[in-house]
mmCIF file with all atom_site columns, C-alpha atoms in Angstrom:
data_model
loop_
_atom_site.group_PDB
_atom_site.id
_atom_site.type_symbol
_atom_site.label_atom_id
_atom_site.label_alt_id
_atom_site.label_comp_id
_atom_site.label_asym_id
_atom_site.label_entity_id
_atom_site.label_seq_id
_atom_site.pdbx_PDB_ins_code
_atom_site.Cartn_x
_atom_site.Cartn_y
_atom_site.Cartn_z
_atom_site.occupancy
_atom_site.B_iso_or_equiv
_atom_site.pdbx_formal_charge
_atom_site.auth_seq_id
_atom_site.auth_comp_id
_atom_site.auth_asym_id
_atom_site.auth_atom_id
_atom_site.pdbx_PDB_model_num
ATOM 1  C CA . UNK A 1 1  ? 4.519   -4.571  -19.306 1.00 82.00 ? 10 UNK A CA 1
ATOM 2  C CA . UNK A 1 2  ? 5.612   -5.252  -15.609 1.00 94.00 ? 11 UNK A CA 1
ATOM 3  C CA . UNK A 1 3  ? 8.169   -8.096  -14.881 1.00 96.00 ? 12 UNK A CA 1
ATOM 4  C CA . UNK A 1 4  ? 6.007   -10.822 -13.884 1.00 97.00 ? 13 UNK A CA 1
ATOM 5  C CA . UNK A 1 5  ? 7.457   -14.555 -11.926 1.00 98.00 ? 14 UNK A CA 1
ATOM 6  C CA . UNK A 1 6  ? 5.504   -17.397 -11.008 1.00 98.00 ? 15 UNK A CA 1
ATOM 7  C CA . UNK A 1 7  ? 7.527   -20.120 -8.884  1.00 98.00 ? 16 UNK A CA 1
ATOM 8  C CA . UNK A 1 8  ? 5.425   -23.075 -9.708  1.00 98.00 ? 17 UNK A CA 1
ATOM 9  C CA . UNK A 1 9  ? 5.683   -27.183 -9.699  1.00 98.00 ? 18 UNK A CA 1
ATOM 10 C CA . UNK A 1 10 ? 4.182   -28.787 -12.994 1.00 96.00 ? 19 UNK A CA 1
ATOM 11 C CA . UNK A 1 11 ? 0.863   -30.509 -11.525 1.00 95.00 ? 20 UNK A CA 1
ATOM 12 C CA . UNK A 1 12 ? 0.294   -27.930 -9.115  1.00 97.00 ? 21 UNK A CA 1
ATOM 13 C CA . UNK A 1 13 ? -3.498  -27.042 -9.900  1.00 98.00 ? 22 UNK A CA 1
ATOM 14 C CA . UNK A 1 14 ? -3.356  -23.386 -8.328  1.00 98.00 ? 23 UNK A CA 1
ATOM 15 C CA . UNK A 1 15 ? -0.136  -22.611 -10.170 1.00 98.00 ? 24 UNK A CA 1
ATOM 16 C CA . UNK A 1 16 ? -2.511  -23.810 -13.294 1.00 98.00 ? 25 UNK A CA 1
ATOM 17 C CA . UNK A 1 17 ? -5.216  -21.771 -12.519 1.00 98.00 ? 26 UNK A CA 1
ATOM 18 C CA . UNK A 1 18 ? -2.942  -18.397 -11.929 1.00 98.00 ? 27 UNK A CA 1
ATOM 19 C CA . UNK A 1 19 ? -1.241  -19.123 -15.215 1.00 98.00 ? 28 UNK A CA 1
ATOM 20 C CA . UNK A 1 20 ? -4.565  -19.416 -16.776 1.00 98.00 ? 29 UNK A CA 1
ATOM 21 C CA . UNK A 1 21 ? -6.243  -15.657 -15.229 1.00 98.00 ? 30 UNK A CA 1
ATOM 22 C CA . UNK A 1 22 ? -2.696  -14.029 -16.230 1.00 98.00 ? 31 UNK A CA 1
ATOM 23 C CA . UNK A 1 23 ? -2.927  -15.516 -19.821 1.00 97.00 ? 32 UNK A CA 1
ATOM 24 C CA . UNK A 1 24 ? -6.748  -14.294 -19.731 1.00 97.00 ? 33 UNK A CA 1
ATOM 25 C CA . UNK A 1 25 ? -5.496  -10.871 -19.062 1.00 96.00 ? 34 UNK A CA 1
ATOM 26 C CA . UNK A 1 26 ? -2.492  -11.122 -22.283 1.00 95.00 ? 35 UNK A CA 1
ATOM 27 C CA . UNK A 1 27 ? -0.176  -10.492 -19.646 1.00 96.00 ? 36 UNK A CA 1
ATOM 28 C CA . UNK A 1 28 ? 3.430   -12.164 -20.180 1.00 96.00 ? 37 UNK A CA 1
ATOM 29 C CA . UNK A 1 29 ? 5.209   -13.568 -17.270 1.00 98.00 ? 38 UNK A CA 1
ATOM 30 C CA . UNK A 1 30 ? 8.248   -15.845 -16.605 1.00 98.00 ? 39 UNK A CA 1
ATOM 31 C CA . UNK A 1 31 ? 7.343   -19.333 -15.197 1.00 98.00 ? 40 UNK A CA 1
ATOM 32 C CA . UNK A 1 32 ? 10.139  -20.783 -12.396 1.00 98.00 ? 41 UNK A CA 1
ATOM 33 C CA . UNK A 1 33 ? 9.873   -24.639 -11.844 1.00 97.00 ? 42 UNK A CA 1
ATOM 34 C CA . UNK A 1 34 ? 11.132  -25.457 -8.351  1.00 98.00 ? 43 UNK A CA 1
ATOM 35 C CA . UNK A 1 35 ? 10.606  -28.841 -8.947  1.00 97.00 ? 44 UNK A CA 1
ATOM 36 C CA . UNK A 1 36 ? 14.079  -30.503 -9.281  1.00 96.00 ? 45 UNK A CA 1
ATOM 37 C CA . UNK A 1 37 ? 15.711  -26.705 -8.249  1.00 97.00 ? 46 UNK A CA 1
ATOM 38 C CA . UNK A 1 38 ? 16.798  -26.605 -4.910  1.00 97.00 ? 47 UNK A CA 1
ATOM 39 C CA . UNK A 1 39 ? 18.408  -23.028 -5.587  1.00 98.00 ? 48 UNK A CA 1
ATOM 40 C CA . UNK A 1 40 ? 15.442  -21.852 -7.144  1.00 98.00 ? 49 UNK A CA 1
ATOM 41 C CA . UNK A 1 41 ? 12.987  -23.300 -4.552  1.00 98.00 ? 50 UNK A CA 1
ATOM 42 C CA . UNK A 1 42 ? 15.447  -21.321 -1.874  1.00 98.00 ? 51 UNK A CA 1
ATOM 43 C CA . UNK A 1 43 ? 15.292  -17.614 -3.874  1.00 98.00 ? 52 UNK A CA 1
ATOM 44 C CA . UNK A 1 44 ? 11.652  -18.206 -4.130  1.00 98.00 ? 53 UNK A CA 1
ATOM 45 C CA . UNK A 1 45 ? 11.297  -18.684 -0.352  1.00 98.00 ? 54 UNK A CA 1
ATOM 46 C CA . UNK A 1 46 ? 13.493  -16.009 0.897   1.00 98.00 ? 55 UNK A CA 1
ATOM 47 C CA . UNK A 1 47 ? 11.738  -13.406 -1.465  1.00 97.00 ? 56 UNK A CA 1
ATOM 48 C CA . UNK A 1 48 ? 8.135   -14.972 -0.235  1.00 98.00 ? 57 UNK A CA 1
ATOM 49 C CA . UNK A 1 49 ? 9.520   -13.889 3.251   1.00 97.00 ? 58 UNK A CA 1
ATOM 50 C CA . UNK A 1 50 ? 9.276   -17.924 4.187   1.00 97.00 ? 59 UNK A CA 1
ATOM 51 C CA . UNK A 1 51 ? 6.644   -18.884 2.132   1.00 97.00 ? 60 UNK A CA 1
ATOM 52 C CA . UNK A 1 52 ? 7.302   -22.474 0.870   1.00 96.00 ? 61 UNK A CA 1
ATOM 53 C CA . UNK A 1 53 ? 3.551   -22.650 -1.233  1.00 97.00 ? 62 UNK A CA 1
ATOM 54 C CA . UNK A 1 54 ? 3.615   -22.370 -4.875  1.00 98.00 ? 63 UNK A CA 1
ATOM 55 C CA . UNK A 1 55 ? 2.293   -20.636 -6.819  1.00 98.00 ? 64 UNK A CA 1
ATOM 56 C CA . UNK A 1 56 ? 4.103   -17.509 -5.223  1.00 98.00 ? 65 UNK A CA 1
ATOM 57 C CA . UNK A 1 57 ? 3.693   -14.582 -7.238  1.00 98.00 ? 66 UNK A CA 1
ATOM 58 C CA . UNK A 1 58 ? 5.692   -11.527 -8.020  1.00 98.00 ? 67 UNK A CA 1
ATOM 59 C CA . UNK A 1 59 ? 4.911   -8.435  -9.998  1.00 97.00 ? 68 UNK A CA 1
ATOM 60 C CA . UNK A 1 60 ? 7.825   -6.430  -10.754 1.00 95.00 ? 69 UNK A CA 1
ATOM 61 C CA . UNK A 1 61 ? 9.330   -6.681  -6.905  1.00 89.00 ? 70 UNK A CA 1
ATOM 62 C CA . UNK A 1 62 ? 5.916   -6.910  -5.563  1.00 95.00 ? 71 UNK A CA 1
ATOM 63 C CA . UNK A 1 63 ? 5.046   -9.924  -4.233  1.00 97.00 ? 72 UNK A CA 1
ATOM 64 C CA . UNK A 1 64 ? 1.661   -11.250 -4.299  1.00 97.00 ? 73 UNK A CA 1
ATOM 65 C CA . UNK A 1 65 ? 1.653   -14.167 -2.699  1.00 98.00 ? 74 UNK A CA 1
ATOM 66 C CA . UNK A 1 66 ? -0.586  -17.288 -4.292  1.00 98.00 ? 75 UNK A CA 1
ATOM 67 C CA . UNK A 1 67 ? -3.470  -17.847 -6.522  1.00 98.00 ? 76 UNK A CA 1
ATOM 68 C CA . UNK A 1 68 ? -6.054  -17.026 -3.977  1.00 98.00 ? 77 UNK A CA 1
ATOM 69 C CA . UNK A 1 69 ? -4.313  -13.294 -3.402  1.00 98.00 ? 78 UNK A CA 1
ATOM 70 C CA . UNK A 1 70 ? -4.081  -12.859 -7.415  1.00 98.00 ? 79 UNK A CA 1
ATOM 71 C CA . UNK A 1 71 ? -7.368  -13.859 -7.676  1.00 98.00 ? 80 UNK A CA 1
ATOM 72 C CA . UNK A 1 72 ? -8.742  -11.504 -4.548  1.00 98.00 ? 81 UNK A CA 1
ATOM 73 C CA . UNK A 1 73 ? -6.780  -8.622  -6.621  1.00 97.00 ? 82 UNK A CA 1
ATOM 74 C CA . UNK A 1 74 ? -8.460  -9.167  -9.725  1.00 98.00 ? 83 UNK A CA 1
ATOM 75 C CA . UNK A 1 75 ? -11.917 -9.633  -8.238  1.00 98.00 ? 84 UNK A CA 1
ATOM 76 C CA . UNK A 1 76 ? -11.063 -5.763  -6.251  1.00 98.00 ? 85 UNK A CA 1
ATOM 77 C CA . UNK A 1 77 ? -9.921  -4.771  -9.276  1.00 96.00 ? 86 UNK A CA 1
ATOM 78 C CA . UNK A 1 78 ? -6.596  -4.076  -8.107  1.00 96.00 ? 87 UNK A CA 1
ATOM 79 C CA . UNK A 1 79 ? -4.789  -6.429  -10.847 1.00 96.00 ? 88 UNK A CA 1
ATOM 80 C CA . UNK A 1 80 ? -5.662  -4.536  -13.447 1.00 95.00 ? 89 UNK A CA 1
ATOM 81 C CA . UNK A 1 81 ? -3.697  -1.652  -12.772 1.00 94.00 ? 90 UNK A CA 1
ATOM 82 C CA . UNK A 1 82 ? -0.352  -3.347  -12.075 1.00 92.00 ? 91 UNK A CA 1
ATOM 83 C CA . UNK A 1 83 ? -0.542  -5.123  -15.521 1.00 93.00 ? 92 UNK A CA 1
ATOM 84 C CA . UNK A 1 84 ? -0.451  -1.797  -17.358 1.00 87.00 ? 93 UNK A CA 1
ATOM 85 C CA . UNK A 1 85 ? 1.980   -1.038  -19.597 1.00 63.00 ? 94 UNK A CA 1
ATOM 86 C CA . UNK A 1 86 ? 3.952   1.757   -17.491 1.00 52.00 ? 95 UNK A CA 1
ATOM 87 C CA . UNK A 1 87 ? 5.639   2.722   -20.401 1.00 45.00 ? 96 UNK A CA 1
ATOM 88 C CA . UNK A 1 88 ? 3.215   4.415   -21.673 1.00 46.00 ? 97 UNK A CA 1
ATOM 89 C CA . UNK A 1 89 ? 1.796   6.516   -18.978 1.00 43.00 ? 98 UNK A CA 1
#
């Protein structure tokens, strides 16, 4: 499976809603609270290339961007394909 980050706040409802369509899709990712973590909150805005939103998305070191780009990808079927186990192809 790809490395996958979400930089999210706790009541956030997009960052709820992208957790939700990756765990609909089994795919395991790493949740990053940047509430209460300035130094976290600056990583995730330098790799967003100045993007202060949450949810900001990464797969492996391909950035997303937010729910509404996640959810554009999976509706293209686009998603699919970077959630596959590359280990086995």
């Amino acid at each position: 499976m790809p490395k996958i980050e979400l930089y999210t706040t706790p009541t956030c409802p997009y960052c709820l809603a992208a957790k939700a369509l990756l765990n609909k899709k089994g795919a395991s990712f790493t949740e990053i609270t940047v509430v209460g973590h300035p130094q976290e909150r600056e990583k995730m805005i330098q790799r967003a290339n100045g993007k202060q939103t949450v949810p900001q998305i990464f797969i492996d070191d391909y950035h997303v961007g937010g729910f509404d780009e996640l959810s554009a990808m999976d509706r293209a079927g686009k998603l699919d394909p970077l959630l596959e186990d590359r280990a086995a192809s």
